[in-house]
CSV table of C-alpha atoms in Angstrom, one decimal:
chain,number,residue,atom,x,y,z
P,7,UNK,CA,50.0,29.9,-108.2
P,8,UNK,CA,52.1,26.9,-108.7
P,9,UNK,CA,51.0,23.2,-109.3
P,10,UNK,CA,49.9,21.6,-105.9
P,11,UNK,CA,51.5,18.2,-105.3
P,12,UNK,CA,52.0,16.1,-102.0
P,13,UNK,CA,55.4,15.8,-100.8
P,14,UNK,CA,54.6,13.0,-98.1
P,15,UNK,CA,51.6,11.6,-96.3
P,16,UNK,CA,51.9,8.5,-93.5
P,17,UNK,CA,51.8,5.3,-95.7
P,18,UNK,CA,53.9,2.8,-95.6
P,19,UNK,CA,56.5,3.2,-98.5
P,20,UNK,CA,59.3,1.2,-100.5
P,21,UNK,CA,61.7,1.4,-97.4
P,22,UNK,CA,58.8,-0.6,-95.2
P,23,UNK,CA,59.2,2.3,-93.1
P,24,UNK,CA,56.5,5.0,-93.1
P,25,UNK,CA,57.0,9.2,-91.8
P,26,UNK,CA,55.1,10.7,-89.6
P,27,UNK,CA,53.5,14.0,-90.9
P,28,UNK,CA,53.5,15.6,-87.3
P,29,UNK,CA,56.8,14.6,-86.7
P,30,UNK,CA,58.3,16.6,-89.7
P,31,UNK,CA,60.2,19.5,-88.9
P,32,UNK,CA,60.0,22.2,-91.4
P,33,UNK,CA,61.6,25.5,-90.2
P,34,UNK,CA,64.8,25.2,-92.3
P,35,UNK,CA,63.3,24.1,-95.3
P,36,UNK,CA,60.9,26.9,-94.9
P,37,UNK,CA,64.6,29.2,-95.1
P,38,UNK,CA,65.8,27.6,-98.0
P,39,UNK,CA,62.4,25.9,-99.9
P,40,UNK,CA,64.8,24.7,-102.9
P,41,UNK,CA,63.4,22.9,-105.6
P,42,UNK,CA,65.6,20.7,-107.0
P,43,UNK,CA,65.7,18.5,-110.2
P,44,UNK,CA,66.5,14.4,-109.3
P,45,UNK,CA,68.0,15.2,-106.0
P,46,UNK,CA,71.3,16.6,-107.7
P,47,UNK,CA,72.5,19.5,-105.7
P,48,UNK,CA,73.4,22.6,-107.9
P,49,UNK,CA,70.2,21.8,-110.3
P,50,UNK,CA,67.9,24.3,-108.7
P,51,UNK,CA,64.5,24.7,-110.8
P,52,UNK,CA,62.4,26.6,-108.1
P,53,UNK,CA,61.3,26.5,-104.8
P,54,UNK,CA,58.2,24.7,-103.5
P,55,UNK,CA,56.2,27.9,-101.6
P,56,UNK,CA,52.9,27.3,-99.2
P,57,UNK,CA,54.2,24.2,-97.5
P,58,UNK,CA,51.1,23.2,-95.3
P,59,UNK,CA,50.1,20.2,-92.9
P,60,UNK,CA,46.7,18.8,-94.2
P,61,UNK,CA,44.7,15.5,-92.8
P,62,UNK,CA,48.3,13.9,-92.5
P,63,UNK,CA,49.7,14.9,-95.7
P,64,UNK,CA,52.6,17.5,-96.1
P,65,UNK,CA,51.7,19.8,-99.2
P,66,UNK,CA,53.1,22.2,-101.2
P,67,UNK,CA,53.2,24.1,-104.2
P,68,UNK,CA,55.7,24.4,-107.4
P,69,UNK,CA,57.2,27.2,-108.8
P,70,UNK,CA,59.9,26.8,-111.5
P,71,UNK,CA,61.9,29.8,-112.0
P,72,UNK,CA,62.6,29.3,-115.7
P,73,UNK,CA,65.7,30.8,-115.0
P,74,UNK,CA,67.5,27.5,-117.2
P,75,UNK,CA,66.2,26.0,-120.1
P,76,UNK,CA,65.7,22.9,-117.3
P,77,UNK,CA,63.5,25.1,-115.4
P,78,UNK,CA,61.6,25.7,-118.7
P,79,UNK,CA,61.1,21.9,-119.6
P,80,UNK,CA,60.1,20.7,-116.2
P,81,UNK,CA,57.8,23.8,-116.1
P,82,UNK,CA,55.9,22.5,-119.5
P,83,UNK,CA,55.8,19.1,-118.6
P,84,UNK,CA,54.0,19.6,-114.9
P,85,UNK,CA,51.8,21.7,-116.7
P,86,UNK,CA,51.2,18.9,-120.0
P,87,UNK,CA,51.1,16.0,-116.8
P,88,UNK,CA,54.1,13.8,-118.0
P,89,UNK,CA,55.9,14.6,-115.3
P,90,UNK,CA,53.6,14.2,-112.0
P,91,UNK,CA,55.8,13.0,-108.9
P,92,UNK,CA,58.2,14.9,-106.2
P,93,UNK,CA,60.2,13.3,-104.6
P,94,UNK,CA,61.1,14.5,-100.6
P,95,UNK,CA,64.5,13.9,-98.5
P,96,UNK,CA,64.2,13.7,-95.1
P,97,UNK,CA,66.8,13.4,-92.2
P,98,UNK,CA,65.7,10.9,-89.8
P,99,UNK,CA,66.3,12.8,-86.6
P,100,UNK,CA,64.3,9.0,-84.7
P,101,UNK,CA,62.3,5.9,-85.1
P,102,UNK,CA,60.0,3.8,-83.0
P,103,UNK,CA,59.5,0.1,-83.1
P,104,UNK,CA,56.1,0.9,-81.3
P,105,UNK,CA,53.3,-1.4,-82.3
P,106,UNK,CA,50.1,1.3,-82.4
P,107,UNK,CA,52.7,2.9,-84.8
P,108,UNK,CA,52.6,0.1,-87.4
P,109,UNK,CA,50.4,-0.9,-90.6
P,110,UNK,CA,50.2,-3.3,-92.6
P,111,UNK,CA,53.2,-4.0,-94.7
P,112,UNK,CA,55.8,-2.2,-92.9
P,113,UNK,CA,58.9,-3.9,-91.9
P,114,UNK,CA,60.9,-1.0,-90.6
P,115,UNK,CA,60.4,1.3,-87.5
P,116,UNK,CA,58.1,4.0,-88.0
P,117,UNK,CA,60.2,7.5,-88.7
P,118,UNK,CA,58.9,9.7,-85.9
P,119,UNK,CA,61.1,12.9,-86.4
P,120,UNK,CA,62.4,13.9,-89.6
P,121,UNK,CA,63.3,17.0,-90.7
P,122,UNK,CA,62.6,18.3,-94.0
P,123,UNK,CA,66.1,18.4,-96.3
P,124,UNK,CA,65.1,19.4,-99.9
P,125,UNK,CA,62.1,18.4,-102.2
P,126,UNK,CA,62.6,17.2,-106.0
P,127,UNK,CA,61.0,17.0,-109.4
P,128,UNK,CA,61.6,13.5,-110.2
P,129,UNK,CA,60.4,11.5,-113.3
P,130,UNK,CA,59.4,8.4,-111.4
P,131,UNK,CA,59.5,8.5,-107.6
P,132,UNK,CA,61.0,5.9,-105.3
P,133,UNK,CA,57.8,4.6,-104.4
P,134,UNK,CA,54.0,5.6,-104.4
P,135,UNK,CA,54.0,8.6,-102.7
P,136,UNK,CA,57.9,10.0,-103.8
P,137,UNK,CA,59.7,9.3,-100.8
P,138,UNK,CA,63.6,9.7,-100.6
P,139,UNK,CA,64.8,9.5,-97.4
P,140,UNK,CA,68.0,10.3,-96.0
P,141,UNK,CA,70.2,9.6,-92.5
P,142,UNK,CA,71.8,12.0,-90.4
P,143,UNK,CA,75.1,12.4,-92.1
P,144,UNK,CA,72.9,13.7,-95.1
P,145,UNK,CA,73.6,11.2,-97.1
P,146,UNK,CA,70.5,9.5,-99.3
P,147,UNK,CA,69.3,6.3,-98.9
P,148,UNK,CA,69.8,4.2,-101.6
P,149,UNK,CA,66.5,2.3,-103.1
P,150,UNK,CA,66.6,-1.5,-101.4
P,151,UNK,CA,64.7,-4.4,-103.3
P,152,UNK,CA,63.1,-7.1,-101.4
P,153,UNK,CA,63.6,-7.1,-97.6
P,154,UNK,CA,66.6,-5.6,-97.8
P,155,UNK,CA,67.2,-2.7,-95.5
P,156,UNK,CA,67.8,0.3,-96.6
P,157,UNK,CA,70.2,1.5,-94.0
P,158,UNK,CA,71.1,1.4,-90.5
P,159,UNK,CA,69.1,4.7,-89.5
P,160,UNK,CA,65.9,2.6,-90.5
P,161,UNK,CA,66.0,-0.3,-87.9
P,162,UNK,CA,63.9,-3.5,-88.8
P,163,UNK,CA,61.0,-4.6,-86.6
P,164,UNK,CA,61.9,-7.5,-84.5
P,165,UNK,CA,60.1,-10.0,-86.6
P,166,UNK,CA,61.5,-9.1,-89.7
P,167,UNK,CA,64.9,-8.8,-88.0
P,168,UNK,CA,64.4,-12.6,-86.4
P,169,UNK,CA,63.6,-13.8,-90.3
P,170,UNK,CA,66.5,-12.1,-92.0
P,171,UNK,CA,68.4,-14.1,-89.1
P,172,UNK,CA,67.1,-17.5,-89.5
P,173,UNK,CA,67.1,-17.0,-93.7
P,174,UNK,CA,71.1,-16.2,-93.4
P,175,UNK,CA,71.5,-19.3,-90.9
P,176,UNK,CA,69.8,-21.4,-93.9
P,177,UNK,CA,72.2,-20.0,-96.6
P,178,UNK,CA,75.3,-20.5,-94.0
P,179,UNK,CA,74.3,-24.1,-93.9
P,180,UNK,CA,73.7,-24.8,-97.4
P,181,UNK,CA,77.2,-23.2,-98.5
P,182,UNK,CA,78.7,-25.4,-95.7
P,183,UNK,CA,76.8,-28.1,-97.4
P,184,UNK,CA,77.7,-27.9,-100.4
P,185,UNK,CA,81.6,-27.3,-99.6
P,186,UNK,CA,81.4,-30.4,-98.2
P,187,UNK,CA,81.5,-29.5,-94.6
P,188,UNK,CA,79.1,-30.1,-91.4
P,189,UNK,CA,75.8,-27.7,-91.8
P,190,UNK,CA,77.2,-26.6,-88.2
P,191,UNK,CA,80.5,-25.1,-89.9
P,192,UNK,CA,81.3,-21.1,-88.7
P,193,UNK,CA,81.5,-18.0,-91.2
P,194,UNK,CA,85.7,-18.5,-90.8
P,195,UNK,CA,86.1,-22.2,-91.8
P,196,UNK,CA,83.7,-21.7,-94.9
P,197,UNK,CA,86.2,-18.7,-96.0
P,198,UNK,CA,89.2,-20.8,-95.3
């Protein structure tokens, strides 16, 4: 028996956003149930076996193949407890802006169908509960700071949209300002 860990539950996370555990598709991860070290393809450690859907958390369990002397280490160090996260990717298959959807906190729309792409060991997790996500394309979602958004796929709630508006208005004004032009100046004469 491997070391039980939760790969996702619904809180709200370091995109703002926050996954729906009924939502997740799992069938092809179930296929393929790859464990991978820090998200880097080719570093296969093990696969995460007895994936189940609990009180809105997605479980599972790890089982390092100590088939690499990586394996090994990351084995030892789940057992010792200095290494304690995972870290999930998901493919954002659709959103929803809905408003019975939303906590506290969140600032994206909620991810309502995701599918499962490949779990991780990771040293330090991208936020509480080791979220990665991913788009479509497959490609990871960077880490954003602030109210920064993470990426397209993860569209901002209205208010939060209308803010990041009215904030880039201010800073268009002050560079017009201090360029010595009218606050009303456009994004082309303040280049020119």
């Amino acid at each position: 028996m491997g070391k039980k860990v939760r790969i996702s539950d619904e809180s709200v996370n370091c995109y703002g956003t926050r996954i729906l555990t009924s939502g997740i598709d799992l069938a092809q991860y179930e296929r393929n149930p790859v464990l991978l070290h820090m998200h880097q393809r080719g570093t296969v450690v093990g696969l995460v076996k007895n994936l189940q859907v609990k009180n809105g958390e997605l479980l599972g369990e790890l089982e390092f193949d100590c088939a690499s002397p990586l394996s090994q280490q990351l084995k030892k160090q789940y057992e010792f407890g200095s290494m304690k996260m995972v870290s999930a990717n998901f493919l954002i298959l659709e959103t929803s802006g809905d408003k019975s959807l939303l906590q506290p906190g969140q600032t994206a729309e909620t991810v309502t169908r995701s599918r499962l792409f490949e779990v991780s060991a990771v040293d330090i997790g991208g936020n509480d509960n080791a979220i990665v996500l991913s788009s479509p394309d497959g490609n990871l979602l960077p880490l954003a700071a602030g109210g920064e958004q993470a990426h397209p796929c993860l569209p901002l709630l209205d208010s939060v949209s209308k803010t990041f508006k009215k904030e880039m208005e201010m800073e268009t004004k002050t560079v017009a300002l201090l360029l010595g032009l009218p606050e009303t100046a456009d994004e082309k004469t303040i280049v020119a």
